[in-house]
């Protein structure tokens, strides 16, 4: 039996629940992309938050909190067979408990660790590579990441730019994190981050407030002045900032300055 | 002079300073703008492939000193500029809220006198921390010879400080930077060390004790401007870590900017490979339990350039290998070329549950290409030939880059 879910994390966990308490899953697929076959029947699983919660808790208790984070990261990845990887990993995990993560080179563990590292690495990368511009009313940043990392970025910026209103827009997935600047609170204990994830396909106007152009120009100059010509090493630079990320990076949008 | 012109001049003058790291301090936003992360964040990489994390500028390049190796030296005829503290604070904050940078790296030429310059630096820091409530990362360079009370005041407002020793010996420093001297620099380092310890200790008892340079101190040495060999440089480095508890020692390959009889010619190329090997050795000192005297000695006073320092050590010590992966201790594993701190840790982890065979090493993050010659897995040597250090060396040397095949 193939299980089909709606694409949400809760949906995926609900499938895992049915795998254990109803019929074993031959595979789990996102409904949208499922290709029916003649050999296997399939069922669209209705997402149930209470069942999902129980699986969530079970992973944390019977395997480890760490494993839960890994599973979530793999779910956020854009790997086409992520559901299968998660299922294999959890099956082994429920057998072995927390020890599962010691089997680094096991075929059910290695791919999960690898994807987890990729998603974590991309998140970390975008903590730096994100660029905001000040539209006058709010800060706006666009990105097109390989993996769906928006929710992993949100807390960082909600703390760092606590007093600002901002939008972080994933243009690949037409989603955005919106933050209204109200989580700003002088009493540290009450600091709460009020951001939410939403569909978003708005396109920012190209013309910028003069104030914004001023700071952008300064940044572009800075970027070029800080480089040492006799150490020039474009290959190394490409290694750290791959071409696919440069579209959203202000400093890569300019012709070289005169020395 | 407008801010754009100043930025052009003062970023251009700061680019030879290497440290750009923003790590080592975790701080939440305390009701203003910004925070600091324990693990540094790079924001972009410039055309030379170096990470840009902090806004790295000089407050002024108008110097009264005359260090041979420096563009800003007094005797050079170049445009001079100085930021006002307001200009620099605005620049920092506006770059920061757009997420261009992780914070500020503030250095300066000696404008008028060390104390005068340090006072100006403190003004910028005060503006940022107090008026703008900026909680991002700030690294401040100690102006050589500045008064201890000023260093103390600056230290209360920033995350990391660095006293750059520039040269590994008093002799070279005197020769190239006549107004500087190692004892004075060491005195500032000692002061920082003592005060960092003092405040840390106090904070254990009194939660309200303010933080003093929580990210610790670092320093920088220019490589290739003087005649000093790697033996001298690495021993100085090791002593610096030991005596002053430094977080990092940075090396900067000398880029010829001035004509001077004490310096390499203007046409000489920066010794980038040498700098790279020094950094690798520095890692071995800090994370791999190596000692400087294991990497360089009187017979090998310079690091080999064509082979990395750990492999070079391993090839000089054949008696140590091959090591059995399933039995070697963590410290022993760290000595194997191709095994890093993370992969060593994974090996230890995995073999607690299942013995490791050679085909699994890659998945554990080991660079098999190098490690294969130095290990056994379950007693089997995976190196494709009997263990033979001379042959291994030949295999590990880089292929000659120019291999023209003769057709006849
Ligand atoms: S003190 Fe020496 S190194 Fe520093 S700016 Fe002046 S001349 Fe350059």
CSV table of N, CA, C and O in Angstrom, one decimal, chain A residues 54-122:
chain,number,residue,atom,x,y,z
A,54,UNK,N,1.7,12.2,18.3
A,54,UNK,CA,2.1,10.9,19.0
A,54,UNK,C,3.4,10.4,18.3
A,54,UNK,O,4.3,9.9,19.0
A,55,UNK,N,3.5,10.5,17.0
A,55,UNK,CA,4.7,10.0,16.4
A,55,UNK,C,5.8,10.9,16.7
A,55,UNK,O,6.9,10.4,17.0
A,56,UNK,N,5.6,12.2,16.7
A,56,UNK,CA,6.6,13.2,17.0
A,56,UNK,C,7.2,12.9,18.4
A,56,UNK,O,8.4,12.9,18.6
A,57,UNK,N,6.2,12.7,19.4
A,57,UNK,CA,6.7,12.4,20.7
A,57,UNK,C,7.5,11.1,20.8
A,57,UNK,O,8.5,11.0,21.5
A,58,UNK,N,7.0,10.1,20.0
A,58,UNK,CA,7.6,8.8,20.1
A,58,UNK,C,9.1,8.9,19.5
A,58,UNK,O,10.0,8.2,20.1
A,59,UNK,N,9.3,9.6,18.5
A,59,UNK,CA,10.6,9.8,17.9
A,59,UNK,C,11.5,10.4,19.0
A,59,UNK,O,12.6,9.9,19.3
A,60,UNK,N,11.0,11.4,19.6
A,60,UNK,CA,11.8,12.1,20.7
A,60,UNK,C,12.1,11.2,21.8
A,60,UNK,O,13.2,11.1,22.3
A,61,UNK,N,11.1,10.4,22.3
A,61,UNK,CA,11.3,9.6,23.5
A,61,UNK,C,12.1,8.3,23.2
A,61,UNK,O,12.9,7.9,23.9
A,62,UNK,N,11.7,7.6,22.1
A,62,UNK,CA,12.3,6.3,21.8
A,62,UNK,C,13.6,6.4,21.0
A,62,UNK,O,14.4,5.5,21.1
A,63,UNK,N,13.8,7.4,20.2
A,63,UNK,CA,15.0,7.6,19.5
A,63,UNK,C,15.8,8.7,20.2
A,63,UNK,O,16.5,8.5,21.2
A,64,UNK,N,15.6,9.9,19.8
A,64,UNK,CA,16.2,11.1,20.5
A,64,UNK,C,15.7,12.4,19.9
A,64,UNK,O,15.2,12.4,18.8
A,65,UNK,N,15.9,13.4,20.6
A,65,UNK,CA,15.5,14.7,20.2
A,65,UNK,C,16.3,15.1,18.9
A,65,UNK,O,15.8,15.7,18.0
A,66,UNK,N,17.5,14.7,18.9
A,66,UNK,CA,18.4,14.9,17.8
A,66,UNK,C,17.9,14.3,16.5
A,66,UNK,O,17.9,14.9,15.4
A,67,UNK,N,17.4,13.0,16.7
A,67,UNK,CA,16.8,12.3,15.5
A,67,UNK,C,15.6,13.1,14.9
A,67,UNK,O,15.4,13.1,13.7
A,68,UNK,N,14.8,13.6,15.8
A,68,UNK,CA,13.6,14.3,15.4
A,68,UNK,C,14.0,15.5,14.6
A,68,UNK,O,13.5,15.8,13.5
A,69,UNK,N,15.0,16.3,15.0
A,69,UNK,CA,15.5,17.4,14.2
A,69,UNK,C,16.0,16.9,12.9
A,69,UNK,O,15.7,17.6,11.8
A,70,UNK,N,16.7,15.8,12.8
A,70,UNK,CA,17.3,15.3,11.6
A,70,UNK,C,16.1,15.0,10.6
A,70,UNK,O,16.2,15.3,9.4
A,71,UNK,N,15.1,14.3,11.2
A,71,UNK,CA,14.0,13.9,10.3
A,71,UNK,C,13.3,15.2,9.8
A,71,UNK,O,13.0,15.3,8.6
A,72,UNK,N,13.1,16.2,10.6
A,72,UNK,CA,12.5,17.5,10.1
A,72,UNK,C,13.4,18.1,9.0
A,72,UNK,O,12.8,18.5,8.0
A,73,UNK,N,14.7,18.1,9.2
A,73,UNK,CA,15.5,18.7,8.2
A,73,UNK,C,15.4,17.9,6.9
A,73,UNK,O,15.4,18.5,5.8
A,74,UNK,N,15.4,16.6,6.9
A,74,UNK,CA,15.3,15.8,5.7
A,74,UNK,C,13.9,16.1,5.0
A,74,UNK,O,13.9,16.3,3.8
A,75,UNK,N,12.9,16.3,5.9
A,75,UNK,CA,11.6,16.6,5.3
A,75,UNK,C,11.7,18.0,4.6
A,75,UNK,O,11.0,18.1,3.5
A,76,UNK,N,12.4,18.9,5.1
A,76,UNK,CA,12.6,20.2,4.4
A,76,UNK,C,13.5,20.2,3.2
A,76,UNK,O,13.5,21.1,2.4
A,77,UNK,N,14.2,19.1,3.0
A,77,UNK,CA,15.1,19.0,1.9
A,77,UNK,C,14.3,18.8,0.6
A,77,UNK,O,13.2,18.5,0.6
A,78,UNK,N,15.0,19.0,-0.5
A,78,UNK,CA,14.3,18.9,-1.8
A,78,UNK,C,14.7,17.5,-2.4
A,78,UNK,O,14.5,17.3,-3.6
A,79,UNK,N,15.2,16.6,-1.6
A,79,UNK,CA,15.5,15.3,-2.2
A,79,UNK,C,14.2,14.6,-2.6
A,79,UNK,O,13.2,14.5,-1.9
A,80,UNK,N,14.2,14.0,-3.8
A,80,UNK,CA,13.0,13.4,-4.3
A,80,UNK,C,12.5,12.1,-3.5
A,80,UNK,O,11.3,11.8,-3.5
A,81,UNK,N,13.5,11.4,-2.9
A,81,UNK,CA,13.0,10.2,-2.2
A,81,UNK,C,13.1,10.4,-0.6
A,81,UNK,O,13.4,9.5,0.1
A,82,UNK,N,12.9,11.7,-0.2
A,82,UNK,CA,13.1,11.9,1.2
A,82,UNK,C,12.1,11.1,2.1
A,82,UNK,O,12.5,10.7,3.2
A,83,UNK,N,10.9,10.9,1.6
A,83,UNK,CA,9.9,10.1,2.5
A,83,UNK,C,10.5,8.7,2.7
A,83,UNK,O,10.4,8.2,3.8
A,84,UNK,N,11.0,8.1,1.7
A,84,UNK,CA,11.5,6.8,1.8
A,84,UNK,C,12.7,6.8,2.8
A,84,UNK,O,12.8,5.9,3.6
A,85,UNK,N,13.6,7.8,2.7
A,85,UNK,CA,14.7,7.8,3.6
A,85,UNK,C,14.3,8.0,5.0
A,85,UNK,O,14.9,7.4,5.9
A,86,UNK,N,13.3,8.8,5.2
A,86,UNK,CA,12.8,9.0,6.6
A,86,UNK,C,12.2,7.7,7.1
A,86,UNK,O,12.5,7.3,8.3
A,87,UNK,N,11.4,7.1,6.3
A,87,UNK,CA,10.8,5.8,6.7
A,87,UNK,C,11.9,4.8,7.1
A,87,UNK,O,11.8,4.2,8.2
A,88,UNK,N,12.9,4.6,6.3
A,88,UNK,CA,13.9,3.6,6.6
A,88,UNK,C,14.7,4.0,7.8
A,88,UNK,O,15.0,3.1,8.7
A,89,UNK,N,15.0,5.2,8.0
A,89,UNK,CA,15.7,5.7,9.1
A,89,UNK,C,14.9,5.5,10.4
A,89,UNK,O,15.4,5.0,11.4
A,90,UNK,N,13.6,5.8,10.4
A,90,UNK,CA,12.8,5.6,11.6
A,90,UNK,C,12.6,4.2,11.9
A,90,UNK,O,12.5,3.8,13.1
A,91,UNK,N,12.4,3.3,10.9
A,91,UNK,CA,12.3,1.9,11.2
A,91,UNK,C,13.5,1.4,11.9
A,91,UNK,O,13.3,0.7,12.9
A,92,UNK,N,14.6,1.7,11.5
A,92,UNK,CA,15.8,1.3,12.2
A,92,UNK,C,15.9,2.0,13.6
A,92,UNK,O,16.3,1.3,14.5
A,93,UNK,N,15.6,3.2,13.6
A,93,UNK,CA,15.6,4.0,14.8
A,93,UNK,C,14.7,3.4,15.9
A,93,UNK,O,15.2,3.3,17.1
A,94,UNK,N,13.5,3.0,15.5
A,94,UNK,CA,12.6,2.5,16.6
A,94,UNK,C,13.2,1.1,17.1
A,94,UNK,O,12.8,0.7,18.2
A,95,UNK,N,14.0,0.5,16.2
A,95,UNK,CA,14.6,-0.8,16.7
A,95,UNK,C,15.8,-0.5,17.6
A,95,UNK,O,15.9,-1.2,18.7
A,96,UNK,N,16.6,0.4,17.2
A,96,UNK,CA,17.9,0.6,17.9
A,96,UNK,C,17.9,1.7,19.0
A,96,UNK,O,18.8,1.8,19.8
A,97,UNK,N,16.9,2.6,18.9
A,97,UNK,CA,16.9,3.7,19.9
A,97,UNK,C,18.0,4.7,19.5
A,97,UNK,O,18.4,4.8,18.3
A,98,UNK,N,18.4,5.5,20.5
A,98,UNK,CA,19.4,6.6,20.2
A,98,UNK,C,20.6,6.1,19.5
A,98,UNK,O,21.3,6.9,18.9
A,99,UNK,N,21.0,4.9,19.7
A,99,UNK,CA,22.2,4.3,19.1
A,99,UNK,C,22.2,4.4,17.6
A,99,UNK,O,23.3,4.3,16.9
A,100,UNK,N,21.0,4.6,17.0
A,100,UNK,CA,20.9,4.5,15.5
A,100,UNK,C,21.9,5.5,14.9
A,100,UNK,O,22.5,5.3,13.8
A,101,UNK,N,22.1,6.7,15.5
A,101,UNK,CA,23.0,7.7,15.0
A,101,UNK,C,24.5,7.3,15.1
A,101,UNK,O,25.3,8.1,14.6
A,102,UNK,N,24.8,6.3,15.7
A,102,UNK,CA,26.2,5.8,15.8
A,102,UNK,C,26.6,5.0,14.5
A,102,UNK,O,27.8,4.9,14.2
A,103,UNK,N,25.6,4.5,13.8
A,103,UNK,CA,25.8,3.7,12.6
A,103,UNK,C,26.0,4.7,11.4
A,103,UNK,O,25.2,4.7,10.5
A,104,UNK,N,27.1,5.5,11.4
A,104,UNK,CA,27.2,6.5,10.4
A,104,UNK,C,27.2,6.0,9.0
A,104,UNK,O,26.7,6.7,8.1
A,105,UNK,N,27.8,4.9,8.7
A,105,UNK,CA,27.9,4.4,7.3
A,105,UNK,C,26.8,3.5,6.9
A,105,UNK,O,26.8,2.9,5.9
A,106,UNK,N,25.8,3.2,7.8
A,106,UNK,CA,24.6,2.3,7.5
A,106,UNK,C,23.8,2.9,6.4
A,106,UNK,O,23.6,4.2,6.4
A,107,UNK,N,23.3,2.1,5.5
A,107,UNK,CA,22.6,2.6,4.3
A,107,UNK,C,21.3,3.3,4.7
A,107,UNK,O,20.7,4.1,3.9
A,108,UNK,N,20.7,3.0,5.9
A,108,UNK,CA,19.5,3.7,6.3
A,108,UNK,C,19.8,5.0,7.0
A,108,UNK,O,19.0,5.9,7.2
A,109,UNK,N,21.1,5.2,7.5
A,109,UNK,CA,21.4,6.3,8.3
A,109,UNK,C,22.2,7.3,7.5
A,109,UNK,O,22.0,8.5,7.6
A,110,UNK,N,23.2,6.9,6.8
A,110,UNK,CA,24.1,7.8,6.1
A,110,UNK,C,23.4,8.8,5.2
A,110,UNK,O,23.7,10.0,5.3
A,111,UNK,N,22.4,8.4,4.4
A,111,UNK,CA,21.7,9.4,3.5
A,111,UNK,C,21.0,10.5,4.4
A,111,UNK,O,20.9,11.6,4.0
A,112,UNK,N,20.4,10.1,5.5
A,112,UNK,CA,19.7,11.0,6.4
A,112,UNK,C,20.7,12.0,7.0
A,112,UNK,O,20.5,13.2,7.0
A,113,UNK,N,21.8,11.5,7.5
A,113,UNK,CA,22.8,12.4,8.0
A,113,UNK,C,23.3,13.4,7.0
A,113,UNK,O,23.6,14.5,7.2
A,114,UNK,N,23.5,12.8,5.8
A,114,UNK,CA,24.0,13.7,4.7
A,114,UNK,C,23.1,14.8,4.3
A,114,UNK,O,23.5,16.0,4.2
A,115,UNK,N,21.8,14.5,4.2
A,115,UNK,CA,20.8,15.5,3.9
A,115,UNK,C,20.7,16.5,5.0
A,115,UNK,O,20.5,17.7,4.8
A,116,UNK,N,20.7,16.0,6.2
A,116,UNK,CA,20.6,16.9,7.4
A,116,UNK,C,21.7,17.9,7.4
A,116,UNK,O,21.5,19.1,7.6
A,117,UNK,N,22.9,17.4,7.0
A,117,UNK,CA,24.1,18.3,7.0
A,117,UNK,C,23.9,19.3,5.8
A,117,UNK,O,24.2,20.5,6.0
A,118,UNK,N,23.3,18.9,4.7
A,118,UNK,CA,23.1,19.8,3.6
A,118,UNK,C,22.1,20.9,4.0
A,118,UNK,O,22.4,22.1,3.7
A,119,UNK,N,21.0,20.5,4.6
A,119,UNK,CA,20.0,21.5,4.9
A,119,UNK,C,20.6,22.5,6.0
A,119,UNK,O,20.4,23.7,5.9
A,120,UNK,N,21.3,21.9,7.0
A,120,UNK,CA,21.9,22.8,8.0
A,120,UNK,C,22.9,23.7,7.4
A,120,UNK,O,22.9,24.9,7.8
A,121,UNK,N,23.7,23.2,6.5
A,121,UNK,CA,24.7,24.0,5.9
A,121,UNK,C,24.1,25.1,5.0
A,121,UNK,O,24.5,26.3,5.1
A,122,UNK,N,23.0,24.8,4.3
A,122,UNK,CA,22.4,25.9,3.5
A,122,UNK,C,21.8,27.0,4.4
A,122,UNK,O,21.9,28.1,4.1
